[in-house]
CSV table of C-alpha atoms and ligand atoms in Angstrom, one decimal:
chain,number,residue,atom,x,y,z
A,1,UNK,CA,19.9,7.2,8.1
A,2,UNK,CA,18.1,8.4,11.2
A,3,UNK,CA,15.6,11.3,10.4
A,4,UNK,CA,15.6,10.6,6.7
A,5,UNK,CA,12.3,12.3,5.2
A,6,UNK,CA,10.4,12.5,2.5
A,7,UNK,CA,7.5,14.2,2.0
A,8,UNK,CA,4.6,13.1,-0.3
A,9,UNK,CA,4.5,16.3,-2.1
A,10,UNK,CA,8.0,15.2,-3.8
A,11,UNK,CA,6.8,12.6,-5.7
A,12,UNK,CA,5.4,12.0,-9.0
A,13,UNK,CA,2.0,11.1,-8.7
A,14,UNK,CA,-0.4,9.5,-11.0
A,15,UNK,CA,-3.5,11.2,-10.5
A,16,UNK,CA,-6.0,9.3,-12.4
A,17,UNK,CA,-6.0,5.5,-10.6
A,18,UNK,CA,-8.6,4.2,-12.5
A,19,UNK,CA,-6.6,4.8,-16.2
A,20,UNK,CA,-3.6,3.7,-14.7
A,21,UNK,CA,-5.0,0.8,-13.1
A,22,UNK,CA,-6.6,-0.7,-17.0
A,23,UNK,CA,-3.0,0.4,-18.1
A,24,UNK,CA,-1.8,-2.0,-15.7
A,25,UNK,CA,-3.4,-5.0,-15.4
A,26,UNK,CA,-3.9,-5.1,-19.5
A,27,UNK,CA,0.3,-6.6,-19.7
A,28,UNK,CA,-0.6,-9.5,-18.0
A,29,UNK,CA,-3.6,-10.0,-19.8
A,30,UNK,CA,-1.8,-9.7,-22.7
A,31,UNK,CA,1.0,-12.1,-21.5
A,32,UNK,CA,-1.5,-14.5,-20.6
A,33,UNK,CA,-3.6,-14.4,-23.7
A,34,UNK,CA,0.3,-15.3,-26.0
A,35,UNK,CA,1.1,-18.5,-23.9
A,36,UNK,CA,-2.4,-19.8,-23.9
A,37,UNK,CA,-2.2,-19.2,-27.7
A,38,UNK,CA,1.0,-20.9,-27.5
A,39,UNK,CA,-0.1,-23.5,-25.5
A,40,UNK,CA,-3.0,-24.6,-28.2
A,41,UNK,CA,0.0,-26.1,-29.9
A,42,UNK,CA,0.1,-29.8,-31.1
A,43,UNK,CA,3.6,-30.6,-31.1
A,44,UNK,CA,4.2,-29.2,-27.2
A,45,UNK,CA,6.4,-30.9,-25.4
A,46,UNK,CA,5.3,-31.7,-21.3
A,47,UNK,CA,8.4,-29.2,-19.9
A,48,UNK,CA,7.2,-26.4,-22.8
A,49,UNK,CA,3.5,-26.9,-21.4
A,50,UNK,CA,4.5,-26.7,-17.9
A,51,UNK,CA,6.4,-23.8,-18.4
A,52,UNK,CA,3.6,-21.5,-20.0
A,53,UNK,CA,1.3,-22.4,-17.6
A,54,UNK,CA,3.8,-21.4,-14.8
A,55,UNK,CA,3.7,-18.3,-16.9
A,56,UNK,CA,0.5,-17.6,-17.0
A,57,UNK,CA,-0.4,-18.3,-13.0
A,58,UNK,CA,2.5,-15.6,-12.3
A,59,UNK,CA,0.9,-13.3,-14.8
A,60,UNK,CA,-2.6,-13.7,-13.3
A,61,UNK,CA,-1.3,-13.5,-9.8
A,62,UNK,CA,0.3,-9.8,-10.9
A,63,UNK,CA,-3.2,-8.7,-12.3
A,64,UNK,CA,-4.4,-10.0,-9.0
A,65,UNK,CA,-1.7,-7.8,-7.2
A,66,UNK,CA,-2.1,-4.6,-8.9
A,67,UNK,CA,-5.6,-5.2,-8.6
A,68,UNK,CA,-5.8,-5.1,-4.8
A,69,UNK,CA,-3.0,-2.5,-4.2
A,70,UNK,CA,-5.0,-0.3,-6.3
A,71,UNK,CA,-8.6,-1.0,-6.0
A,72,UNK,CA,-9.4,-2.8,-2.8
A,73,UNK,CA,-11.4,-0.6,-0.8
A,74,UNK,CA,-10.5,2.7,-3.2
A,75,UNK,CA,-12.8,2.5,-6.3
A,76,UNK,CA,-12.9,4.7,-9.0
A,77,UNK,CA,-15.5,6.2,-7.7
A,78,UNK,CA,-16.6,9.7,-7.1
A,79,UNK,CA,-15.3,10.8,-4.0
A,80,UNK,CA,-17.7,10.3,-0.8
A,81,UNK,CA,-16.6,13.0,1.3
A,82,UNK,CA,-17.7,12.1,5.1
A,83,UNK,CA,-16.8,12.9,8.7
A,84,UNK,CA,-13.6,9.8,9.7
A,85,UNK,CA,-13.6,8.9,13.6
A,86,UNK,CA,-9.6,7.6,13.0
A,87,UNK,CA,-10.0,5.1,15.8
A,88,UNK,CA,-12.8,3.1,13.9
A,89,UNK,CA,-10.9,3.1,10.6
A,90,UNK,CA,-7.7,1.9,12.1
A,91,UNK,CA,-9.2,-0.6,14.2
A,92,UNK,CA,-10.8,-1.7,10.5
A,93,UNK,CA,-6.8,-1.5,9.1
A,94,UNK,CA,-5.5,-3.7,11.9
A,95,UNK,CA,-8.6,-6.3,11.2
A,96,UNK,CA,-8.0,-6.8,7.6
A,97,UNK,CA,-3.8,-6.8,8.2
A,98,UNK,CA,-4.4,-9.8,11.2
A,99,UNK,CA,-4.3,-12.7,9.3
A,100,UNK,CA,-1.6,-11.2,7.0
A,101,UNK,CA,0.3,-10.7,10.4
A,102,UNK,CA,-0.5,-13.9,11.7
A,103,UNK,CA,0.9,-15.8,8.7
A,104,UNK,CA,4.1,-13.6,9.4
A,105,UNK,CA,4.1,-13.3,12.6
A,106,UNK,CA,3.9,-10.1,13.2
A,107,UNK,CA,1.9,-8.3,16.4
A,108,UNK,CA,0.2,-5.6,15.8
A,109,UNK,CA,-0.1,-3.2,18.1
A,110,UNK,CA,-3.0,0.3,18.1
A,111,UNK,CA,-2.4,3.0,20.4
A,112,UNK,CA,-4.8,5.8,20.6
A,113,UNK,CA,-5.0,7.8,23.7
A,114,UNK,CA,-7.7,9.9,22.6
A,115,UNK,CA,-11.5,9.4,21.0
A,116,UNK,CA,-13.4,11.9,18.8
A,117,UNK,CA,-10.1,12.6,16.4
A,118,UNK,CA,-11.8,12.9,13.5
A,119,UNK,CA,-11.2,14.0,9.4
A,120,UNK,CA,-12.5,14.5,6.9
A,121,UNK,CA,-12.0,12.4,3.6
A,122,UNK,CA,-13.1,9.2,1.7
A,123,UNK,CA,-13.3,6.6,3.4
A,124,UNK,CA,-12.6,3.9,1.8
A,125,UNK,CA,-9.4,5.6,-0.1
A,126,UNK,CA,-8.4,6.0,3.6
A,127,UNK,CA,-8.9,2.5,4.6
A,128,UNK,CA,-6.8,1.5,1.1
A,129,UNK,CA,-4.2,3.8,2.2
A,130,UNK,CA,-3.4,2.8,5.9
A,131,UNK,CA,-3.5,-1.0,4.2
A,132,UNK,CA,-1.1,-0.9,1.9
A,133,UNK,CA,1.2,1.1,4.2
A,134,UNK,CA,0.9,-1.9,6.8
A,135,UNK,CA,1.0,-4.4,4.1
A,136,UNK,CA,4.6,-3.1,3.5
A,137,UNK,CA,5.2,-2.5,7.1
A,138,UNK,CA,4.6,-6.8,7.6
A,139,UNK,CA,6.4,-7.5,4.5
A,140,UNK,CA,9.6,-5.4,5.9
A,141,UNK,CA,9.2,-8.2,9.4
A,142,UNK,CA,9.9,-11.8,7.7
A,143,UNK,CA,11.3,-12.7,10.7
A,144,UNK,CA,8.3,-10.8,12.5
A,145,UNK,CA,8.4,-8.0,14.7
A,146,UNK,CA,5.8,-5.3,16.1
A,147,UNK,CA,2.9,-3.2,13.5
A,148,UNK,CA,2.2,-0.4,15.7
A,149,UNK,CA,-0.2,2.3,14.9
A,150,UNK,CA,-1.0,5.6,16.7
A,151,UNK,CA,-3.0,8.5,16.6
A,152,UNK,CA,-3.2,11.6,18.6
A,153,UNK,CA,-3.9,15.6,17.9
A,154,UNK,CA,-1.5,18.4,17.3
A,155,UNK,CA,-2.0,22.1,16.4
A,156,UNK,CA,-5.6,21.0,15.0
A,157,UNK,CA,-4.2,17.8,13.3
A,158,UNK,CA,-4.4,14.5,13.5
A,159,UNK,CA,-1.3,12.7,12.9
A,160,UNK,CA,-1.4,8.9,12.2
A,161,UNK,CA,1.4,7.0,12.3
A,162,UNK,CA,1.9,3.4,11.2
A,163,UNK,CA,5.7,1.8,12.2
A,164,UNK,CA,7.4,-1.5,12.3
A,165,UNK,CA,10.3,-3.1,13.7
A,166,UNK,CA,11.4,-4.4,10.1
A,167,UNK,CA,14.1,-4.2,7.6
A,168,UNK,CA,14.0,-0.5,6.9
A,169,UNK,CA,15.1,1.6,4.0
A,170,UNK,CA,18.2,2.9,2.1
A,171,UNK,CA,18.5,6.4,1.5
A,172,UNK,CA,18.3,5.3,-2.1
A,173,UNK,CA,15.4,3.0,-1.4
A,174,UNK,CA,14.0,6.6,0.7
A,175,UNK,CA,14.2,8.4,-2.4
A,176,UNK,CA,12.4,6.4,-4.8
A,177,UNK,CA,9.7,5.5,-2.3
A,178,UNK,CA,6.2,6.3,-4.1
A,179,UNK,CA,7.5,6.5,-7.7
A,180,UNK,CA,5.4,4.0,-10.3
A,181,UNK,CA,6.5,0.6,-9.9
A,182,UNK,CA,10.0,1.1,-7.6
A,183,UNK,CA,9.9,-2.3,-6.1
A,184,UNK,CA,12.8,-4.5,-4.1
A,185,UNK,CA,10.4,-7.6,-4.0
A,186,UNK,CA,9.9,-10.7,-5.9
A,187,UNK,CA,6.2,-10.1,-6.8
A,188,UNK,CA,6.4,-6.8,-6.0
A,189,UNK,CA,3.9,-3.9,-8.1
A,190,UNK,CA,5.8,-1.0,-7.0
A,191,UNK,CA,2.4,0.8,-6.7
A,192,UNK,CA,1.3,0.4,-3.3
A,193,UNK,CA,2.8,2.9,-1.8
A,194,UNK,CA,2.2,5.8,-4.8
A,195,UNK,CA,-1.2,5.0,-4.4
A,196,UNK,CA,-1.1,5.7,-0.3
A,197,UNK,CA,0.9,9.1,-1.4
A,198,UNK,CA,-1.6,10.2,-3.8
A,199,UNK,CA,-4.9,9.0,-1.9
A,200,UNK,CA,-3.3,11.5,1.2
A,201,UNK,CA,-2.2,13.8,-1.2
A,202,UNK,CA,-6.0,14.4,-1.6
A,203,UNK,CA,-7.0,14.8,1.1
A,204,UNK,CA,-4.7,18.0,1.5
A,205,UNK,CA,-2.5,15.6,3.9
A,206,UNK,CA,1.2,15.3,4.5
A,207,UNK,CA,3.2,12.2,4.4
A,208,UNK,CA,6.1,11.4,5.8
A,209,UNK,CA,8.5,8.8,6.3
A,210,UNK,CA,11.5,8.5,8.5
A,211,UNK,CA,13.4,4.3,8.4
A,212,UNK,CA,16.2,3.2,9.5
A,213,UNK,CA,18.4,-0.1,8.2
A,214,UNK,CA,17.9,-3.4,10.5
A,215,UNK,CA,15.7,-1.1,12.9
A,216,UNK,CA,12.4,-0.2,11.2
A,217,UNK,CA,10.4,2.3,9.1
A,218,UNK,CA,7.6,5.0,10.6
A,219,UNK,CA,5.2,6.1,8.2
A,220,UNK,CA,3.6,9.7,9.8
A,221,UNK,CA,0.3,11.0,7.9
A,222,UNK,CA,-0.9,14.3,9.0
A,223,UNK,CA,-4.6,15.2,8.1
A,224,UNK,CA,-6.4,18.6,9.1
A,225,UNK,CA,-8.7,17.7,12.4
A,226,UNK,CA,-12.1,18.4,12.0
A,227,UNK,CA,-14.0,19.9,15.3
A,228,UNK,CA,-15.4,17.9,17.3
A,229,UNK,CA,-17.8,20.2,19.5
A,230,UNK,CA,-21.1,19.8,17.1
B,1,ADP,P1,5.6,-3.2,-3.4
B,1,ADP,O1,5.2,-3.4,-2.0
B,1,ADP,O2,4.8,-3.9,-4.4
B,1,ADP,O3,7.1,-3.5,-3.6
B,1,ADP,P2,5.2,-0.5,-2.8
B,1,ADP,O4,5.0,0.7,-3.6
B,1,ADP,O5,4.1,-0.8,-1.8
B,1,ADP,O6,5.5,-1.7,-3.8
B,1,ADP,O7,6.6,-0.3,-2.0
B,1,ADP,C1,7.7,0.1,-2.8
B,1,ADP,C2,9.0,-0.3,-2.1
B,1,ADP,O8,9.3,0.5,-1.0
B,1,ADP,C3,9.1,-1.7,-1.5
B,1,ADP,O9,9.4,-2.7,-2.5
B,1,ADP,C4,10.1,-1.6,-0.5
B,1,ADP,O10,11.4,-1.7,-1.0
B,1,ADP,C5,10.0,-0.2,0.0
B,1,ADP,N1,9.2,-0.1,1.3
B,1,ADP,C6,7.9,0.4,1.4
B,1,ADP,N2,7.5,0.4,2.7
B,1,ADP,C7,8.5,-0.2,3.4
B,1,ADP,C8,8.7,-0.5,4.8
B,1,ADP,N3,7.8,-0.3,5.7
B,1,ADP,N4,9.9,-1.1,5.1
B,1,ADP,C9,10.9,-1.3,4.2
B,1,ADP,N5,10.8,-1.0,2.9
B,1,ADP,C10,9.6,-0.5,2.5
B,2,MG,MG1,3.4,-2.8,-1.2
């Protein structure tokens, strides 16, 4: 699957995060609210109760999920258009991902030959981007492996790119990357990465993603560069 790409345009974007996100996080609510209805019983017995409250922690953890995948740094705020120096923002990325690597022991790795590549864009949509990009890049290294970003200039761009040394993709898996909820995991939300395609999306940048099975995925983000010289 060597060269496999998709490109964010391709995908089927929900534009409006902050409807989506109440969408979202109202099922488990609602889950929640039934069993601890259910759980006001009198005649429960000790394996029923046990039960709906294992329920109801896996519900709440979900919220809690789709919660950060959407809403971490990116608010539903107006936009906050400002001048991005890429180096600072992915030296943020890496310091929020450590302790995430750590736990999974996963380096991770910045290399940025260059200073002064800046963007324009939101911030903090940026920053909730690149983080659930590398949250998938640790979660594809349970055995760990290398999280290695870069950034450098080309043709008045700045590409970014975040890679790991992980499980990588199927070409089926490639295809239905950024769709609402396409998830292989567990506890998966199967938004993460259709939010990091539609925050770039905005800012008039491309995505792309090129993995290959047993060897690793490389996410590439290419942003307009804004001039440095002023
Ligand atoms: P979630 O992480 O909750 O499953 P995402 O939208 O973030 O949802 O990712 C969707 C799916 O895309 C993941 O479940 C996984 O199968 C696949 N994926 C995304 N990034 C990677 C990666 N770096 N390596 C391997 N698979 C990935
Ligand atoms: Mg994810």
């Amino acid at each position: 699957l060597r060269g496999e790409i998709i490109r964010s345009e391709k995908m089927k974007i929900v534009s409006d995060i902050a409807a989506s996100v109440a969408h979202e996080v109202r099922n488990p609510l609602t889950s929640v609210r039934g069993f601890i209805q259910l759980m006001g019983k009198d005649d429960l017995t000790t394996s029923n109760r046990q039960y709906y409250q294992k329920i109801c922690l896996e519900e709440l953890d979900r919220a809690e999920h789709i919660i950060s995948d959407y809403l971490t740094f990116a608010k539903p705020e107006p936009e906050k258009i400002e001048v991005i120096e890429m180096k600072n923002e992915i030296d943020y990325v890496a310091n929020v991902l450590t302790s995430y690597a750590n736990y999974q022991n996963v380096q991770i790795i910045i290399q940025i030959e260059q200073d002064e590549l800046l963007i324009l864009g939101d911030k903090n949509k940026l920053r909730q981007a690149l983080i659930n990009i590398g949250k998938n890049s640790i979660e594809a290294m349970p055995e760990g492996g290398n999280l290695t970003f870069t950034a450098h200039s080309i043709n008045g761009h700045v590409v970014i790119s975040v890679g790991d040394t992980g499980i990588g993709m199927t070409k089926e898996q490639m295809n239905r990357l950024g769709t609402p909820y396409y998830s292989t995991k567990d506890k998966g939300t199967g938004l993460g990465t259709m939010v990091s395609f539609s925050i770039i999306r905005k800012m008039q940048g491309k995505i792309e993603v090129k993995s290959e099975l047993a060897k690793g995925t490389t996410y590439m983000i290419t942003i307009a560069r804004l001039n440095a010289s002023k």
